[in-house]
Coordinates of C-alpha atoms and ligand atoms in Angstrom, one line a residue:
M738 CA 0.0 0.0 0.0
T739 CA 1.3 3.4 -0.9
T740 CA 0.4 6.4 1.2
S741 CA 1.6 9.9 0.5
H742 CA 1.8 12.7 3.0
P743 CA 2.0 16.2 1.3
A744 CA 5.5 16.9 2.8
A745 CA 6.8 13.5 1.9
M746 CA 5.4 13.9 -1.7
A747 CA 7.1 17.3 -2.0
A748 CA 10.4 15.7 -1.0
S749 CA 10.1 12.8 -3.3
N750 CA 9.0 15.1 -6.2
A751 CA 12.1 17.2 -5.6
N752 CA 14.3 14.0 -5.7
A753 CA 12.6 12.9 -8.9
E754 CA 13.4 16.3 -10.5
R755 CA 17.0 16.1 -9.4
S756 CA 17.6 12.6 -10.7
L757 CA 15.9 13.4 -14.0
R758 CA 18.2 16.5 -14.4
E759 CA 21.3 14.4 -13.5
E760 CA 20.3 11.6 -15.9
F761 CA 19.7 14.1 -18.7
R762 CA 23.1 15.8 -18.2
R763 CA 24.8 12.3 -18.1
R764 CA 23.2 11.4 -21.5
F765 CA 23.5 14.6 -23.4
G766 CA 26.1 16.7 -21.6
V767 CA 23.9 19.8 -21.4
E768 CA 21.6 21.3 -18.8
P769 CA 17.9 20.5 -19.5
R770 CA 14.9 22.6 -18.7
I771 CA 12.3 20.7 -16.7
F772 CA 8.5 20.9 -17.1
R773 CA 5.8 19.1 -15.1
A774 CA 2.1 18.4 -15.5
P775 CA -0.1 16.5 -13.0
G776 CA -2.5 13.7 -13.3
R777 CA -6.1 14.2 -12.2
V778 CA -8.9 12.7 -10.2
N779 CA -12.4 13.6 -11.1
L780 CA -14.5 14.3 -8.1
I781 CA -17.8 14.3 -9.9
G782 CA -19.2 14.7 -13.5
E783 CA -18.3 11.5 -15.3
H784 CA -18.8 11.1 -19.1
T785 CA -20.2 14.6 -19.2
D786 CA -17.3 16.4 -20.9
Y787 CA -18.0 15.1 -24.4
N788 CA -21.7 16.0 -23.9
Q789 CA -20.8 19.6 -23.3
G790 CA -21.8 19.3 -19.7
Y791 CA -20.2 20.0 -16.3
A792 CA -17.4 18.2 -14.4
M793 CA -15.3 18.8 -11.3
P794 CA -11.8 17.4 -11.5
A795 CA -8.8 18.2 -9.3
A796 CA -5.1 17.9 -10.1
I797 CA -3.3 15.4 -8.0
E798 CA 0.2 15.3 -6.4
F799 CA 1.4 12.8 -9.0
S800 CA 3.0 14.1 -12.2
T801 CA 4.9 13.5 -15.4
W802 CA 8.2 15.4 -15.7
V803 CA 9.8 16.3 -19.0
A804 CA 13.5 17.2 -19.2
I805 CA 14.2 18.8 -22.5
A806 CA 16.9 20.6 -24.6
P807 CA 16.8 21.6 -28.2
R808 CA 18.8 19.7 -30.9
D809 CA 20.5 21.2 -33.9
D810 CA 18.7 18.7 -36.3
A811 CA 15.0 18.0 -36.6
E812 CA 15.0 14.7 -34.8
L813 CA 13.0 14.0 -31.7
H814 CA 14.8 11.7 -29.3
I815 CA 12.4 10.5 -26.6
S816 CA 13.4 8.3 -23.5
S817 CA 11.2 7.1 -20.8
L818 CA 13.0 6.3 -17.5
N819 CA 9.9 4.5 -16.3
L820 CA 10.0 2.1 -19.2
G821 CA 13.8 2.1 -19.8
E822 CA 13.1 2.7 -23.6
E823 CA 14.6 5.2 -26.0
R824 CA 13.2 6.0 -29.4
I825 CA 14.3 8.3 -32.3
F826 CA 11.9 9.9 -34.8
G827 CA 12.8 11.9 -37.9
S828 CA 10.7 14.9 -38.8
D829 CA 9.3 13.1 -41.9
E830 CA 7.9 10.3 -39.7
T831 CA 4.3 11.3 -39.1
V832 CA 2.6 8.0 -38.6
P833 CA 1.6 7.0 -35.1
A834 CA 3.6 4.1 -33.6
H835 CA 0.6 3.0 -31.4
D836 CA 2.6 3.1 -28.2
W837 CA 3.5 5.6 -25.4
T838 CA 5.6 7.7 -27.8
D839 CA 2.4 8.8 -29.6
Y840 CA 1.4 11.1 -26.8
V841 CA 4.7 13.1 -27.2
R842 CA 4.8 12.9 -31.0
G843 CA 1.1 13.8 -31.3
V844 CA 1.6 17.0 -29.3
A845 CA 4.8 17.8 -31.2
H846 CA 3.0 17.3 -34.4
V847 CA 0.0 19.5 -33.5
L848 CA 2.1 22.2 -32.0
G849 CA 4.7 22.2 -34.8
A850 CA 2.0 22.5 -37.5
G851 CA -0.1 25.2 -35.8
H852 CA 2.5 27.2 -33.8
G853 CA 5.9 26.4 -35.4
T854 CA 7.5 24.9 -32.3
R855 CA 10.9 23.3 -32.7
A856 CA 10.9 19.8 -34.2
G857 CA 14.3 18.7 -32.9
A858 CA 14.7 18.0 -29.2
N859 CA 16.1 15.6 -26.7
V860 CA 13.4 14.6 -24.2
V861 CA 13.7 12.4 -21.1
L862 CA 10.5 11.5 -19.3
W863 CA 9.8 10.3 -15.8
G864 CA 6.4 10.2 -14.0
N865 CA 4.7 8.9 -10.9
V866 CA 1.1 9.0 -12.1
P867 CA 0.0 5.3 -12.0
L868 CA -0.3 4.1 -15.6
G869 CA -3.6 2.8 -17.0
A870 CA -5.3 3.5 -13.6
G871 CA -7.7 6.2 -14.9
L872 CA -5.7 9.0 -13.3
S873 CA -4.9 10.6 -16.7
S874 CA -1.2 9.7 -17.0
S875 CA -1.6 10.3 -20.7
A876 CA -3.0 13.8 -20.4
S877 CA -0.3 14.7 -17.9
L878 CA 2.3 13.5 -20.4
E879 CA 0.7 15.5 -23.2
V880 CA 0.4 18.7 -21.3
A881 CA 3.9 18.4 -19.8
T882 CA 5.2 17.8 -23.4
A883 CA 3.3 20.8 -24.7
V884 CA 4.6 23.3 -22.1
A885 CA 8.1 21.9 -22.6
L886 CA 8.1 22.3 -26.4
L887 CA 6.5 25.7 -26.1
G888 CA 9.2 26.7 -23.5
I889 CA 12.2 25.7 -25.6
S890 CA 10.6 27.4 -28.7
D891 CA 9.9 30.7 -26.9
C892 CA 6.2 30.4 -27.8
E893 CA 3.5 31.4 -25.5
L894 CA 0.0 30.0 -25.5
D895 CA -2.7 30.3 -22.9
R896 CA -3.7 27.4 -20.8
E897 CA -7.0 26.8 -22.5
E898 CA -5.3 26.6 -25.9
I899 CA -2.7 24.2 -24.5
A900 CA -5.5 21.9 -23.2
L901 CA -7.4 22.0 -26.5
L902 CA -4.3 21.3 -28.5
C903 CA -3.4 18.3 -26.3
Q904 CA -7.0 17.0 -26.6
R905 CA -6.6 17.3 -30.4
A906 CA -3.4 15.4 -30.3
E907 CA -5.1 12.6 -28.4
N908 CA -8.2 12.6 -30.6
E909 CA -6.3 12.8 -33.9
F910 CA -2.9 11.3 -33.4
V911 CA -3.4 8.8 -30.6
G912 CA -6.9 7.9 -31.8
A913 CA -8.8 8.1 -28.5
R914 CA -12.0 10.2 -28.7
C915 CA -11.6 11.7 -25.2
G916 CA -13.2 14.9 -24.0
V917 CA -11.3 17.9 -22.8
M918 CA -11.5 17.4 -19.0
D919 CA -8.2 15.7 -18.4
Q920 CA -6.0 18.0 -20.4
F921 CA -7.9 21.0 -19.0
I922 CA -7.3 20.2 -15.4
A923 CA -3.6 19.2 -16.0
A924 CA -3.2 22.7 -17.4
H925 CA -5.4 24.6 -14.9
G926 CA -5.2 22.8 -11.5
E927 CA -4.9 24.9 -8.4
A928 CA -3.7 23.6 -5.0
G929 CA -6.5 23.0 -2.6
H930 CA -9.3 23.4 -5.2
G931 CA -11.6 21.4 -7.3
L932 CA -12.3 23.0 -10.7
L933 CA -16.0 23.3 -11.7
L934 CA -15.7 23.2 -15.5
D935 CA -18.3 24.1 -18.0
C936 CA -17.2 21.8 -20.9
R937 CA -19.1 23.9 -23.5
S938 CA -17.8 27.4 -22.8
L939 CA -14.6 26.2 -21.0
Q940 CA -15.4 28.7 -18.3
Y941 CA -14.5 27.5 -14.8
K942 CA -14.7 28.3 -11.2
L943 CA -12.3 27.1 -8.5
V944 CA -14.1 25.6 -5.5
P945 CA -12.1 25.3 -2.3
L946 CA -12.1 21.7 -1.0
P947 CA -12.9 21.3 2.7
S948 CA -9.6 21.3 4.7
E949 CA -10.9 18.5 7.0
L950 CA -11.1 16.1 4.1
T951 CA -8.4 14.1 2.2
I952 CA -8.8 12.7 -1.2
V953 CA -8.1 9.0 -1.1
I954 CA -7.8 7.1 -4.4
A955 CA -8.1 3.3 -4.4
N956 CA -6.9 1.3 -7.4
T957 CA -8.8 -1.8 -8.4
M958 CA -5.5 -2.9 -10.0
I959 CA -7.5 -3.6 -13.2
K960 CA -6.0 -1.7 -16.1
H961 CA -8.3 0.2 -18.3
R962 CA -7.7 1.7 -21.7
I963 CA -10.0 4.3 -23.1
A964 CA -8.9 3.9 -26.7
G965 CA -11.0 0.7 -26.2
G966 CA -14.3 0.3 -27.8
E967 CA -16.7 0.8 -24.9
Y968 CA -15.7 4.5 -24.4
N969 CA -16.3 5.3 -28.1
R970 CA -19.5 3.3 -28.0
R971 CA -20.9 5.4 -25.1
R972 CA -20.1 8.6 -27.0
A973 CA -21.9 7.3 -30.1
E974 CA -24.9 6.3 -28.0
C975 CA -25.1 9.8 -26.6
E976 CA -24.8 11.3 -30.1
E977 CA -27.6 9.0 -31.3
G978 CA -29.7 10.0 -28.3
V979 CA -29.3 13.7 -29.2
S980 CA -30.2 13.1 -32.8
I981 CA -33.4 11.3 -31.9
L982 CA -34.3 14.0 -29.3
Q983 CA -33.6 16.7 -31.8
R984 CA -36.6 15.6 -33.8
F985 CA -38.8 16.7 -30.9
L986 CA -36.5 19.4 -29.4
P987 CA -35.0 21.1 -32.4
G988 CA -33.1 23.7 -30.3
I989 CA -30.8 21.2 -28.6
R990 CA -27.2 20.8 -29.5
A991 CA -26.0 18.3 -26.9
L992 CA -27.4 16.4 -23.9
R993 CA -26.4 19.4 -21.9
D994 CA -29.4 21.2 -23.3
V995 CA -32.0 18.6 -22.2
S996 CA -33.7 18.6 -18.9
L997 CA -34.8 15.4 -17.1
E998 CA -38.5 16.4 -17.6
Q999 CA -37.9 16.7 -21.4
L1000 CA -36.2 13.3 -21.4
E1001 CA -39.1 11.7 -19.5
E1002 CA -41.6 13.3 -22.0
H1003 CA -39.8 11.7 -24.9
R1004 CA -38.8 8.4 -23.2
A1005 CA -41.0 6.3 -25.6
E1006 CA -39.1 7.5 -28.6
L1007 CA -35.7 6.3 -27.3
P1008 CA -34.6 2.6 -27.2
P1009 CA -34.2 1.7 -23.5
V1010 CA -30.4 1.6 -23.5
L1011 CA -30.2 5.1 -25.1
Y1012 CA -32.7 6.4 -22.6
R1013 CA -30.6 5.2 -19.7
R1014 CA -27.4 6.6 -21.2
C1015 CA -29.1 10.0 -21.6
R1016 CA -30.5 9.8 -18.1
H1017 CA -27.0 9.3 -16.7
V1018 CA -25.6 12.3 -18.5
I1019 CA -28.5 14.7 -17.7
S1020 CA -28.7 13.7 -14.1
E1021 CA -24.9 13.8 -13.6
N1022 CA -24.8 17.4 -14.9
A1023 CA -27.3 18.4 -12.2
R1024 CA -25.3 16.5 -9.6
V1025 CA -22.1 18.4 -10.4
L1026 CA -23.7 21.8 -9.8
R1027 CA -25.3 20.5 -6.6
F1028 CA -22.0 19.1 -5.5
A1029 CA -20.2 22.4 -5.9
A1030 CA -22.9 24.2 -4.0
A1031 CA -22.7 21.6 -1.2
L1032 CA -19.0 22.0 -0.9
R1033 CA -19.3 25.8 -0.9
S1034 CA -21.8 25.7 2.0
G1035 CA -19.7 23.2 4.0
D1036 CA -22.2 20.4 3.5
C1037 CA -19.8 17.5 3.3
S1038 CA -22.4 14.8 3.8
G1039 CA -24.6 16.3 1.1
A1040 CA -21.6 16.2 -1.2
G1041 CA -20.9 12.6 -0.2
E1042 CA -24.5 11.5 -1.1
L1043 CA -24.1 13.1 -4.5
M1044 CA -20.9 11.1 -5.1
L1045 CA -22.7 7.9 -4.3
A1046 CA -25.7 8.8 -6.5
S1047 CA -23.1 9.5 -9.3
H1048 CA -21.6 6.0 -8.8
E1049 CA -25.0 4.3 -8.9
S1050 CA -25.9 6.2 -12.1
L1051 CA -22.6 5.2 -13.7
R1052 CA -23.2 1.6 -12.7
N1053 CA -26.9 1.2 -13.6
D1054 CA -27.6 3.7 -16.4
Y1055 CA -24.2 4.2 -18.1
E1056 CA -22.9 0.7 -17.3
V1057 CA -19.2 1.6 -17.1
S1058 CA -18.5 0.3 -13.6
C1059 CA -17.4 -3.3 -12.8
R1060 CA -17.5 -5.6 -9.8
E1061 CA -14.2 -4.4 -8.4
L1062 CA -15.1 -0.7 -8.5
D1063 CA -18.5 -1.4 -7.0
T1064 CA -16.9 -3.4 -4.2
L1065 CA -14.4 -0.6 -3.4
V1066 CA -17.2 1.9 -3.2
S1067 CA -19.3 -0.2 -0.9
L1068 CA -16.3 -1.0 1.3
A1069 CA -15.5 2.8 1.4
Q1070 CA -19.1 3.5 2.6
K1071 CA -18.7 1.2 5.5
A1072 CA -15.1 2.3 6.4
P1073 CA -14.4 4.9 9.1
G1074 CA -14.3 8.6 8.1
T1075 CA -15.9 8.4 4.6
A1076 CA -17.9 11.5 3.4
G1077 CA -18.4 10.1 -0.1
S1078 CA -17.0 7.6 -2.7
R1079 CA -17.4 6.8 -6.4
M1080 CA -15.6 5.4 -9.4
T1081 CA -13.5 8.1 -11.1
G1082 CA -12.4 8.4 -14.8
G1083 CA -13.7 6.4 -17.8
G1084 CA -14.5 3.2 -15.8
F1085 CA -14.2 -0.6 -16.5
G1086 CA -11.4 -0.8 -13.9
G1087 CA -9.1 2.0 -12.7
C1088 CA -9.8 3.8 -9.5
T1089 CA -12.3 5.0 -7.0
V1090 CA -12.1 8.4 -5.3
S1091 CA -13.2 8.9 -1.7
L1092 CA -13.3 12.0 0.5
V1093 CA -12.2 10.9 3.9
R1094 CA -11.9 12.8 7.2
N1095 CA -8.2 13.6 7.8
A1096 CA -8.0 11.9 11.1
K1097 CA -9.4 8.6 9.8
V1098 CA -7.4 8.2 6.6
A1099 CA -5.1 5.4 7.9
E1100 CA -8.0 3.5 9.3
F1101 CA -10.0 3.9 6.1
Q1102 CA -7.1 2.6 4.0
D1103 CA -6.5 -0.4 6.2
A1104 CA -10.2 -1.3 6.3
V1105 CA -10.8 -1.0 2.6
A1106 CA -7.5 -2.6 1.5
E1107 CA -7.8 -5.6 3.8
E1108 CA -11.3 -6.5 2.8
Y1109 CA -10.7 -6.0 -0.9
N1110 CA -7.7 -8.2 -0.6
R1111 CA -9.8 -10.9 1.1
I1112 CA -12.4 -10.8 -1.7
F1113 CA -10.2 -10.5 -4.8
G1114 CA -6.8 -11.8 -3.6
V1115 CA -5.0 -8.6 -4.5
R1116 CA -4.1 -5.5 -2.4
P1117 CA -5.4 -2.3 -3.9
E1118 CA -2.9 0.5 -4.1
M1119 CA -4.1 3.6 -2.2
Y1120 CA -2.9 7.1 -3.0
T1121 CA -3.7 10.0 -0.7
T1122 CA -3.5 13.5 -2.2
H1123 CA -4.7 17.0 -1.8
A1124 CA -5.7 19.0 -4.9
A1125 CA -2.5 20.2 -6.6
A1126 CA -1.3 22.9 -9.0
G1127 CA -1.4 22.5 -12.8
A1128 CA 1.4 22.4 -15.3
G1129 CA 4.5 24.6 -15.4
E1130 CA 8.3 24.8 -15.5
V1131 CA 10.2 23.5 -12.6
T1132 CA 12.9 26.0 -11.5
R1133 CA 16.2 24.6 -10.4
E1134 CA 16.8 24.3 -6.7
E1135 CA 20.1 26.0 -5.8
Ligands
GLA2535 C1 -11.7 9.8 -19.7 C2 -11.6 10.8 -20.8 C3 -12.3 12.1 -20.3 C4 -13.7 11.8 -19.7 C5 -13.6 10.7 -18.8 C6 -15.0 10.2 -18.3 O1 -10.9 10.1 -18.7 O2 -10.3 11.1 -21.2 O3 -12.3 13.1 -21.3 O4 -14.6 11.6 -20.8 O5 -13.0 9.5 -19.3 O6 -15.6 11.2 -17.6

């Protein structure tokens, strides 16, 4: 079981940065610049971003670091210290490799074409966002790469543009039809705050998270992959739901524009599965707004009930949960100190997020991990975090 105390995290992040810098110097003989972007946990608002709805993610204290220096030629040399792999790409190679390098090359490609960033660079990567756990290790790699390439090219882009470009790289180069939430929070995270995001206008409000609660993430240890068919199928189902509803509600552009009353009124026109998919999205949008209001008024138990309702809707209507996620949520509900718990991210494995009273975090983790291990024969990794800051350059410690 992994636990992280903020002070310990800061120390280990500083060590990571130092080792990355030393490794870069050893390999290339020059001083790199270092950029970082965090992973994320979504507190509420799941599968709403690509329906132009609301979500409330927070950046976590786990990141991807990019050490970078320009090259004289146009080659991109990318190494991953986590994977122990190094790859070289010429500027004429524009075809995806269908592996981890696509996140870096996709961003380089989109930024190079649109903003003339440098093509040639030496890049060394290291990260501690758990891979394939639904905590957006890929968005953190994309956004860290974007700020790094912009940094060495002396180009400035605002954070919204960075998020949109990274989403485009993932949609077009990597081939996953994700929404904008993950890249947006990696670029905009603020310590101590959740970010209430309107995924249509991209306007956002920072919502302070209660200082008496810690975010505890529990990993089912089942890897998920959103390039997989189910995610894209859910998106297509939502689009189909909108096009059927548009026959009766011509003014709507997305499920964001439909109320639960309107959905009920036209229920008979929708196949049952599409009706349930739409009901999840529409009810989830309303829960996000109520969740933000509950946090603002200090109503932690109201916020917790909304997290549970979100999980149930994802399980029953959207059908993106699985037995392991459901088990973690029900164990969390019985554990000491829990305000709320739900699956987080795309689903089909990955992690749950729980808000737990600070004084009970250790007991909570022990109770959940032990029981999960007894049922599934595997210990779930647990990560504690507070909401963290978004992407930026890491200045060298003197
Ligand atoms: C993945 C996608 C996001 C979002 C979530 C589900 O994390 O990358 O854009 O759709 O799934 O809420």
